[in-house]
Amino acid sequence: MQVVIQPDAEAIATLVADEIERLLRERPETVLGLATGSSPLAIYDELVRRHEAGRISFARSRAFMLDEYVGLPDDHPERYRNVIEREIAGRVDFAPGAVQGPDGNAEDIPAACAQYEAAIAGAGGVDLQILGIGSDGHIAFNEPGSSLASRTRIKTLTSQTRRDNARFFDGDVDAVPHHCLTQGLATIMSARHLVLVATGAGKAEAVHHLVEGPVSAMWPATVMQHHPRATVLLDAAAASRLQLGDYYREVFANKPAWQGL
Ligand code: GLP
């Protein structure tokens, strides 16, 4: 696992956007994995800037979302499909239908989950998966206790996650759905490069477990320790509980330029 500690979210966004730009130039058909939440927003803004400057095009690429609430009306602003449209997809030049997410309003949920797995596999898998982390250590919506071998399925959100996400629902925790569809941990682990972003002291405990704790379903993000190419980008506050912070800084400062992110 590569740990990169940067001054702020903008510096992190520049590094991630550099890598995505490199991928899109090398192979315009690159498949991206998109996350919701506040953590990736600076990355999306930077990608939009580069798109508007004519540096990158998403016209031949595709993207898969990590998760979706169950039961929100199609036009609800916090439905993840609408969030992704607002924050990135609708601001760049993806082809119609090129961005997909699990269907949280499907009548047959298990069938919708299986179809979503097949769609990701049919696209050849995800090249670069952007991830945030929940304060309880979840990635996508794989809450504590999730099987490390899980695939896309329905999950029940913890009350902590519902409280954390109430800020997107005018502070009303009762408005946050109880259920979601989420890519499983094994689905996420199939992506070729995992890029997790965390900023702020509220993430320090989860980051400590993710990077330096034992692998455990109690802190689902720790499964990333088994991934051959996982990059964790942090600000100083999110990195504040890491034992080997100085070592990670030294490794990154001395990294050969040809290695990329
Ligand atoms: C949500 C999402 C996750 C996200 C997490 C952290 O629950 N399902 O994909 O990583 O929250 O969100 P934020 O980046 O806003 O802290």
mmCIF file of C-alpha atoms and ligand atoms in Angstrom:
data_model
loop_
_atom_site.group_PDB
_atom_site.id
_atom_site.type_symbol
_atom_site.label_atom_id
_atom_site.label_comp_id
_atom_site.label_asym_id
_atom_site.label_seq_id
_atom_site.Cartn_x
_atom_site.Cartn_y
_atom_site.Cartn_z
ATOM 1 C CA MET A 1 0.000 0.000 0.000
ATOM 2 C CA GLN A 2 1.370 3.388 -0.979
ATOM 3 C CA VAL A 3 0.604 6.216 1.459
ATOM 4 C CA VAL A 4 0.896 9.777 0.137
ATOM 5 C CA ILE A 5 0.604 12.668 2.605
ATOM 6 C CA GLN A 6 -0.126 16.043 1.023
ATOM 7 C CA PRO A 7 -0.842 19.546 2.367
ATOM 8 C CA ASP A 8 -4.495 19.708 1.304
ATOM 9 C CA ALA A 9 -7.330 18.330 -0.840
ATOM 10 C CA GLU A 10 -6.226 20.406 -3.853
ATOM 11 C CA ALA A 11 -2.718 18.924 -3.840
ATOM 12 C CA ILE A 12 -4.252 15.442 -3.589
ATOM 13 C CA ALA A 13 -6.638 16.240 -6.449
ATOM 14 C CA THR A 14 -3.747 17.332 -8.684
ATOM 15 C CA LEU A 15 -1.921 14.012 -8.166
ATOM 16 C CA VAL A 16 -5.026 11.911 -8.832
ATOM 17 C CA ALA A 17 -6.038 13.996 -11.861
ATOM 18 C CA ASP A 18 -2.487 13.633 -13.246
ATOM 19 C CA GLU A 19 -2.848 9.853 -13.059
ATOM 20 C CA ILE A 20 -6.314 9.863 -14.650
ATOM 21 C CA GLU A 21 -5.082 12.199 -17.396
ATOM 22 C CA ARG A 22 -2.172 9.855 -18.069
ATOM 23 C CA LEU A 23 -4.540 6.848 -18.268
ATOM 24 C CA LEU A 24 -6.997 8.596 -20.600
ATOM 25 C CA ARG A 25 -4.216 9.727 -22.927
ATOM 26 C CA GLU A 26 -2.668 6.265 -22.997
ATOM 27 C CA ARG A 27 -6.002 4.488 -23.465
ATOM 28 C CA PRO A 28 -9.107 6.625 -24.119
ATOM 29 C CA GLU A 29 -11.302 3.573 -23.322
ATOM 30 C CA THR A 30 -10.121 3.602 -19.696
ATOM 31 C CA VAL A 31 -12.809 2.462 -17.230
ATOM 32 C CA LEU A 32 -13.097 4.642 -14.134
ATOM 33 C CA GLY A 33 -14.720 3.856 -10.804
ATOM 34 C CA LEU A 34 -16.505 6.866 -9.311
ATOM 35 C CA ALA A 35 -17.296 7.497 -5.644
ATOM 36 C CA THR A 36 -19.758 9.877 -4.056
ATOM 37 C CA GLY A 37 -19.225 11.799 -0.809
ATOM 38 C CA SER A 38 -17.249 14.972 -0.269
ATOM 39 C CA SER A 39 -13.764 13.420 -0.506
ATOM 40 C CA PRO A 40 -13.583 13.100 -4.325
ATOM 41 C CA LEU A 41 -15.087 16.536 -5.074
ATOM 42 C CA ALA A 42 -11.762 18.355 -5.492
ATOM 43 C CA ILE A 43 -10.658 15.599 -7.911
ATOM 44 C CA TYR A 44 -13.830 15.994 -9.965
ATOM 45 C CA ASP A 45 -13.400 19.789 -10.089
ATOM 46 C CA GLU A 46 -9.822 19.346 -11.301
ATOM 47 C CA LEU A 47 -10.902 16.820 -13.971
ATOM 48 C CA VAL A 48 -13.591 19.251 -15.171
ATOM 49 C CA ARG A 49 -11.005 22.074 -15.382
ATOM 50 C CA ARG A 50 -8.692 19.885 -17.455
ATOM 51 C CA HIS A 51 -11.583 18.816 -19.673
ATOM 52 C CA GLU A 52 -12.616 22.443 -20.237
ATOM 53 C CA ALA A 53 -8.995 23.314 -21.042
ATOM 54 C CA GLY A 54 -9.058 20.629 -23.768
ATOM 55 C CA ARG A 55 -6.526 18.414 -22.010
ATOM 56 C CA ILE A 56 -8.726 15.362 -21.427
ATOM 57 C CA SER A 57 -11.765 13.721 -22.963
ATOM 58 C CA PHE A 58 -14.000 11.055 -21.451
ATOM 59 C CA ALA A 59 -15.830 10.482 -24.764
ATOM 60 C CA ARG A 60 -14.542 6.928 -25.184
ATOM 61 C CA SER A 61 -14.241 6.030 -21.523
ATOM 62 C CA ARG A 62 -16.809 4.476 -19.205
ATOM 63 C CA ALA A 63 -17.475 4.744 -15.504
ATOM 64 C CA PHE A 64 -19.085 2.647 -12.788
ATOM 65 C CA MET A 65 -20.416 3.992 -9.537
ATOM 66 C CA LEU A 66 -19.759 2.287 -6.205
ATOM 67 C CA ASP A 67 -23.169 2.394 -4.605
ATOM 68 C CA GLU A 68 -26.715 3.755 -4.477
ATOM 69 C CA TYR A 69 -29.425 4.341 -1.911
ATOM 70 C CA VAL A 70 -32.486 2.110 -2.063
ATOM 71 C CA GLY A 71 -35.866 3.740 -2.393
ATOM 72 C CA LEU A 72 -35.080 7.383 -3.190
ATOM 73 C CA PRO A 73 -37.286 8.790 -5.966
ATOM 74 C CA ASP A 74 -35.517 8.990 -9.365
ATOM 75 C CA ASP A 75 -35.369 12.794 -9.219
ATOM 76 C CA HIS A 76 -34.175 13.041 -5.598
ATOM 77 C CA PRO A 77 -31.067 15.280 -5.533
ATOM 78 C CA GLU A 78 -29.246 12.907 -3.148
ATOM 79 C CA ARG A 79 -29.800 9.823 -5.246
ATOM 80 C CA TYR A 80 -26.178 8.934 -6.027
ATOM 81 C CA ARG A 81 -26.902 8.732 -9.773
ATOM 82 C CA ASN A 82 -27.971 12.391 -9.621
ATOM 83 C CA VAL A 83 -25.054 13.379 -7.385
ATOM 84 C CA ILE A 84 -22.540 11.880 -9.832
ATOM 85 C CA GLU A 85 -24.299 13.575 -12.757
ATOM 86 C CA ARG A 86 -24.075 16.928 -10.944
ATOM 87 C CA GLU A 87 -20.517 16.596 -9.675
ATOM 88 C CA ILE A 88 -18.743 15.039 -12.669
ATOM 89 C CA ALA A 89 -20.643 13.107 -15.350
ATOM 90 C CA GLY A 90 -22.786 16.019 -16.561
ATOM 91 C CA ARG A 91 -19.798 18.405 -16.579
ATOM 92 C CA VAL A 92 -17.606 16.402 -18.961
ATOM 93 C CA ASP A 93 -18.150 14.549 -22.238
ATOM 94 C CA PHE A 94 -19.074 10.969 -21.299
ATOM 95 C CA ALA A 95 -21.178 9.326 -24.040
ATOM 96 C CA PRO A 96 -24.846 8.738 -23.149
ATOM 97 C CA GLY A 97 -25.142 5.607 -20.983
ATOM 98 C CA ALA A 98 -21.386 5.438 -20.342
ATOM 99 C CA VAL A 99 -21.775 6.067 -16.611
ATOM 100 C CA GLN A 100 -23.602 3.300 -14.775
ATOM 101 C CA GLY A 101 -24.619 2.650 -11.189
ATOM 102 C CA PRO A 102 -26.530 -0.050 -9.337
ATOM 103 C CA ASP A 103 -30.311 0.410 -9.613
ATOM 104 C CA GLY A 104 -31.548 1.119 -6.096
ATOM 105 C CA ASN A 105 -35.161 1.115 -7.277
ATOM 106 C CA ALA A 106 -35.098 -2.220 -9.094
ATOM 107 C CA GLU A 107 -38.020 -4.565 -8.390
ATOM 108 C CA ASP A 108 -35.733 -7.570 -8.340
ATOM 109 C CA ILE A 109 -32.770 -6.425 -6.243
ATOM 110 C CA PRO A 110 -30.654 -9.628 -6.466
ATOM 111 C CA ALA A 111 -31.069 -9.643 -10.264
ATOM 112 C CA ALA A 112 -30.091 -5.958 -10.461
ATOM 113 C CA CYS A 113 -26.969 -6.660 -8.385
ATOM 114 C CA ALA A 114 -25.988 -9.600 -10.606
ATOM 115 C CA GLN A 115 -26.572 -7.486 -13.722
ATOM 116 C CA TYR A 116 -24.346 -4.765 -12.309
ATOM 117 C CA GLU A 117 -21.527 -7.226 -11.649
ATOM 118 C CA ALA A 118 -21.911 -8.515 -15.223
ATOM 119 C CA ALA A 119 -21.809 -4.954 -16.621
ATOM 120 C CA ILE A 120 -18.542 -4.199 -14.827
ATOM 121 C CA ALA A 121 -17.017 -7.484 -15.985
ATOM 122 C CA GLY A 122 -18.356 -6.909 -19.522
ATOM 123 C CA ALA A 123 -16.554 -3.557 -19.660
ATOM 124 C CA GLY A 124 -13.314 -5.368 -18.847
ATOM 125 C CA GLY A 125 -13.249 -4.276 -15.193
ATOM 126 C CA VAL A 126 -12.348 -0.961 -13.609
ATOM 127 C CA ASP A 127 -8.893 0.478 -14.328
ATOM 128 C CA LEU A 128 -8.810 3.103 -11.576
ATOM 129 C CA GLN A 129 -11.263 3.132 -8.677
ATOM 130 C CA ILE A 130 -11.648 6.343 -6.670
ATOM 131 C CA LEU A 131 -12.640 5.713 -3.043
ATOM 132 C CA GLY A 132 -13.442 7.681 0.088
ATOM 133 C CA ILE A 133 -13.660 6.119 3.537
ATOM 134 C CA GLY A 134 -16.430 6.335 6.117
ATOM 135 C CA SER A 135 -15.552 7.265 9.692
ATOM 136 C CA ASP A 136 -16.404 3.649 10.634
ATOM 137 C CA GLY A 137 -13.983 2.322 8.023
ATOM 138 C CA HIS A 138 -16.489 1.511 5.287
ATOM 139 C CA ILE A 139 -15.643 1.796 1.609
ATOM 140 C CA ALA A 140 -18.532 2.235 -0.818
ATOM 141 C CA PHE A 141 -21.268 1.151 1.614
ATOM 142 C CA ASN A 142 -19.543 -1.973 2.936
ATOM 143 C CA GLU A 143 -20.281 -1.451 6.595
ATOM 144 C CA PRO A 144 -18.368 -3.148 9.452
ATOM 145 C CA GLY A 145 -18.965 -6.892 9.353
ATOM 146 C CA SER A 146 -19.112 -6.985 5.542
ATOM 147 C CA SER A 147 -17.658 -10.115 4.028
ATOM 148 C CA LEU A 148 -14.229 -9.473 2.609
ATOM 149 C CA ALA A 149 -15.374 -11.678 -0.323
ATOM 150 C CA SER A 150 -18.643 -9.765 -0.927
ATOM 151 C CA ARG A 151 -19.989 -8.791 -4.355
ATOM 152 C CA THR A 152 -22.672 -6.211 -5.231
ATOM 153 C CA ARG A 153 -25.640 -6.633 -2.878
ATOM 154 C CA ILE A 154 -28.116 -4.853 -0.617
ATOM 155 C CA LYS A 155 -26.794 -3.599 2.725
ATOM 156 C CA THR A 156 -28.311 -1.946 5.780
ATOM 157 C CA LEU A 157 -26.601 1.301 6.726
ATOM 158 C CA THR A 158 -25.332 1.709 10.281
ATOM 159 C CA SER A 159 -26.808 4.491 12.379
ATOM 160 C CA GLN A 160 -23.377 6.161 12.376
ATOM 161 C CA THR A 161 -23.309 6.275 8.562
ATOM 162 C CA ARG A 162 -26.895 7.570 8.503
ATOM 163 C CA ARG A 163 -25.917 10.291 11.002
ATOM 164 C CA ASP A 164 -22.762 11.121 8.964
ATOM 165 C CA ASN A 165 -24.793 11.390 5.768
ATOM 166 C CA ALA A 166 -27.679 13.377 7.293
ATOM 167 C CA ARG A 167 -25.758 16.526 6.324
ATOM 168 C CA PHE A 168 -26.759 15.829 2.714
ATOM 169 C CA PHE A 169 -30.426 15.556 3.773
ATOM 170 C CA ASP A 170 -30.782 18.959 5.516
ATOM 171 C CA GLY A 171 -29.515 17.401 8.744
ATOM 172 C CA ASP A 172 -32.557 15.104 8.935
ATOM 173 C CA VAL A 173 -31.294 11.618 9.822
ATOM 174 C CA ASP A 174 -34.793 10.174 9.309
ATOM 175 C CA ALA A 175 -34.612 11.210 5.661
ATOM 176 C CA VAL A 176 -31.491 9.060 5.069
ATOM 177 C CA PRO A 177 -32.494 5.667 3.617
ATOM 178 C CA HIS A 178 -31.824 2.561 5.704
ATOM 179 C CA HIS A 179 -30.727 0.469 2.734
ATOM 180 C CA CYS A 180 -28.368 0.735 -0.182
ATOM 181 C CA LEU A 181 -26.911 -1.334 -3.002
ATOM 182 C CA THR A 182 -23.157 -1.427 -2.938
ATOM 183 C CA GLN A 183 -20.322 -3.009 -4.837
ATOM 184 C CA GLY A 184 -18.881 -5.634 -2.522
ATOM 185 C CA LEU A 185 -15.361 -5.623 -1.176
ATOM 186 C CA ALA A 186 -14.332 -8.314 -3.673
ATOM 187 C CA THR A 187 -15.891 -6.276 -6.490
ATOM 188 C CA ILE A 188 -13.839 -3.244 -5.464
ATOM 189 C CA MET A 189 -10.718 -5.403 -5.073
ATOM 190 C CA SER A 190 -11.063 -6.465 -8.738
ATOM 191 C CA ALA A 191 -10.239 -2.931 -9.902
ATOM 192 C CA ARG A 192 -6.675 -2.640 -11.180
ATOM 193 C CA HIS A 193 -5.727 0.430 -9.113
ATOM 194 C CA LEU A 194 -7.448 1.577 -5.918
ATOM 195 C CA VAL A 195 -7.072 5.278 -5.084
ATOM 196 C CA LEU A 196 -8.491 6.209 -1.681
ATOM 197 C CA VAL A 197 -8.701 9.829 -0.555
ATOM 198 C CA ALA A 198 -9.253 10.982 3.048
ATOM 199 C CA THR A 199 -8.933 14.411 4.609
ATOM 200 C CA GLY A 200 -9.628 15.821 8.061
ATOM 201 C CA ALA A 201 -9.218 14.592 11.630
ATOM 202 C CA GLY A 202 -12.592 12.811 11.490
ATOM 203 C CA LYS A 203 -10.980 10.170 9.252
ATOM 204 C CA ALA A 204 -7.794 9.686 11.318
ATOM 205 C CA GLU A 205 -9.014 6.628 13.232
ATOM 206 C CA ALA A 206 -10.353 4.869 10.133
ATOM 207 C CA VAL A 207 -7.125 5.674 8.259
ATOM 208 C CA HIS A 208 -5.038 4.323 11.133
ATOM 209 C CA HIS A 209 -6.895 0.987 10.884
ATOM 210 C CA LEU A 210 -6.819 1.003 7.062
ATOM 211 C CA VAL A 211 -3.068 1.464 6.765
ATOM 212 C CA GLU A 212 -1.589 -0.013 9.923
ATOM 213 C CA GLY A 213 -4.271 -2.151 11.561
ATOM 214 C CA PRO A 214 -4.892 -5.863 11.135
ATOM 215 C CA VAL A 215 -7.117 -6.869 8.210
ATOM 216 C CA SER A 216 -10.597 -7.285 9.622
ATOM 217 C CA ALA A 217 -14.207 -7.131 8.493
ATOM 218 C CA MET A 218 -14.708 -4.771 11.456
ATOM 219 C CA TRP A 219 -12.749 -2.147 9.473
ATOM 220 C CA PRO A 220 -13.750 -3.133 5.929
ATOM 221 C CA ALA A 221 -11.279 -0.808 4.153
ATOM 222 C CA THR A 222 -8.425 -2.911 5.597
ATOM 223 C CA VAL A 223 -9.090 -5.458 2.821
ATOM 224 C CA MET A 224 -7.133 -3.007 0.632
ATOM 225 C CA GLN A 225 -3.950 -4.242 2.328
ATOM 226 C CA HIS A 226 -4.361 -7.317 0.101
ATOM 227 C CA HIS A 227 -4.503 -5.253 -3.118
ATOM 228 C CA PRO A 228 -1.340 -5.237 -5.237
ATOM 229 C CA ARG A 229 -1.833 -1.579 -6.196
ATOM 230 C CA ALA A 230 -3.555 0.570 -3.578
ATOM 231 C CA THR A 231 -2.732 4.256 -3.122
ATOM 232 C CA VAL A 232 -3.999 6.147 -0.075
ATOM 233 C CA LEU A 233 -3.830 9.945 -0.300
ATOM 234 C CA LEU A 234 -4.182 11.900 2.941
ATOM 235 C CA ASP A 235 -3.838 15.351 4.402
ATOM 236 C CA ALA A 236 -1.860 15.780 7.626
ATOM 237 C CA ALA A 237 -4.988 15.615 9.812
ATOM 238 C CA ALA A 238 -6.185 12.314 8.326
ATOM 239 C CA ALA A 239 -2.610 10.960 8.636
ATOM 240 C CA SER A 240 -2.186 12.162 12.237
ATOM 241 C CA ARG A 241 -2.596 8.717 13.840
ATOM 242 C CA LEU A 242 -0.163 6.866 11.574
ATOM 243 C CA GLN A 243 2.913 5.448 13.273
ATOM 244 C CA LEU A 244 5.052 5.491 10.141
ATOM 245 C CA GLY A 245 4.024 8.931 8.792
ATOM 246 C CA ASP A 246 7.629 10.137 8.424
ATOM 247 C CA TYR A 247 8.570 6.992 6.527
ATOM 248 C CA TYR A 248 5.633 7.396 4.081
ATOM 249 C CA ARG A 249 6.676 11.021 3.459
ATOM 250 C CA GLU A 250 10.267 9.944 2.809
ATOM 251 C CA VAL A 251 9.236 7.161 0.425
ATOM 252 C CA PHE A 252 7.065 9.513 -1.625
ATOM 253 C CA ALA A 253 9.695 12.284 -1.691
ATOM 254 C CA ASN A 254 12.223 9.813 -3.113
ATOM 255 C CA LYS A 255 9.931 8.007 -5.515
ATOM 256 C CA PRO A 256 11.304 7.506 -9.034
ATOM 257 C CA ALA A 257 9.440 9.816 -11.473
ATOM 258 C CA TRP A 258 8.714 6.946 -13.891
ATOM 259 C CA GLN A 259 6.547 5.172 -11.303
ATOM 260 C CA GLY A 260 3.511 7.477 -11.644
ATOM 261 C CA LEU A 261 0.977 7.470 -8.817
HETATM 262 C C1 GLP B 1 -20.570 7.504 1.905
HETATM 263 C C2 GLP B 1 -20.254 6.804 0.588
HETATM 264 C C3 GLP B 1 -18.806 6.396 0.507
HETATM 265 C C4 GLP B 1 -17.924 7.537 0.964
HETATM 266 C C5 GLP B 1 -18.187 7.853 2.413
HETATM 267 C C6 GLP B 1 -17.341 8.995 2.932
HETATM 268 O O1 GLP B 1 -21.166 6.722 2.852
HETATM 269 N N1 GLP B 1 -21.080 5.688 0.310
HETATM 270 O O2 GLP B 1 -18.489 6.000 -0.817
HETATM 271 O O3 GLP B 1 -16.581 7.203 0.807
HETATM 272 O O4 GLP B 1 -19.548 8.188 2.567
HETATM 273 O O5 GLP B 1 -17.895 10.221 2.558
HETATM 274 P P1 GLP B 1 -17.168 11.596 2.624
HETATM 275 O O6 GLP B 1 -16.149 11.597 1.548
HETATM 276 O O7 GLP B 1 -18.226 12.620 2.375
HETATM 277 O O8 GLP B 1 -16.582 11.705 3.993
#
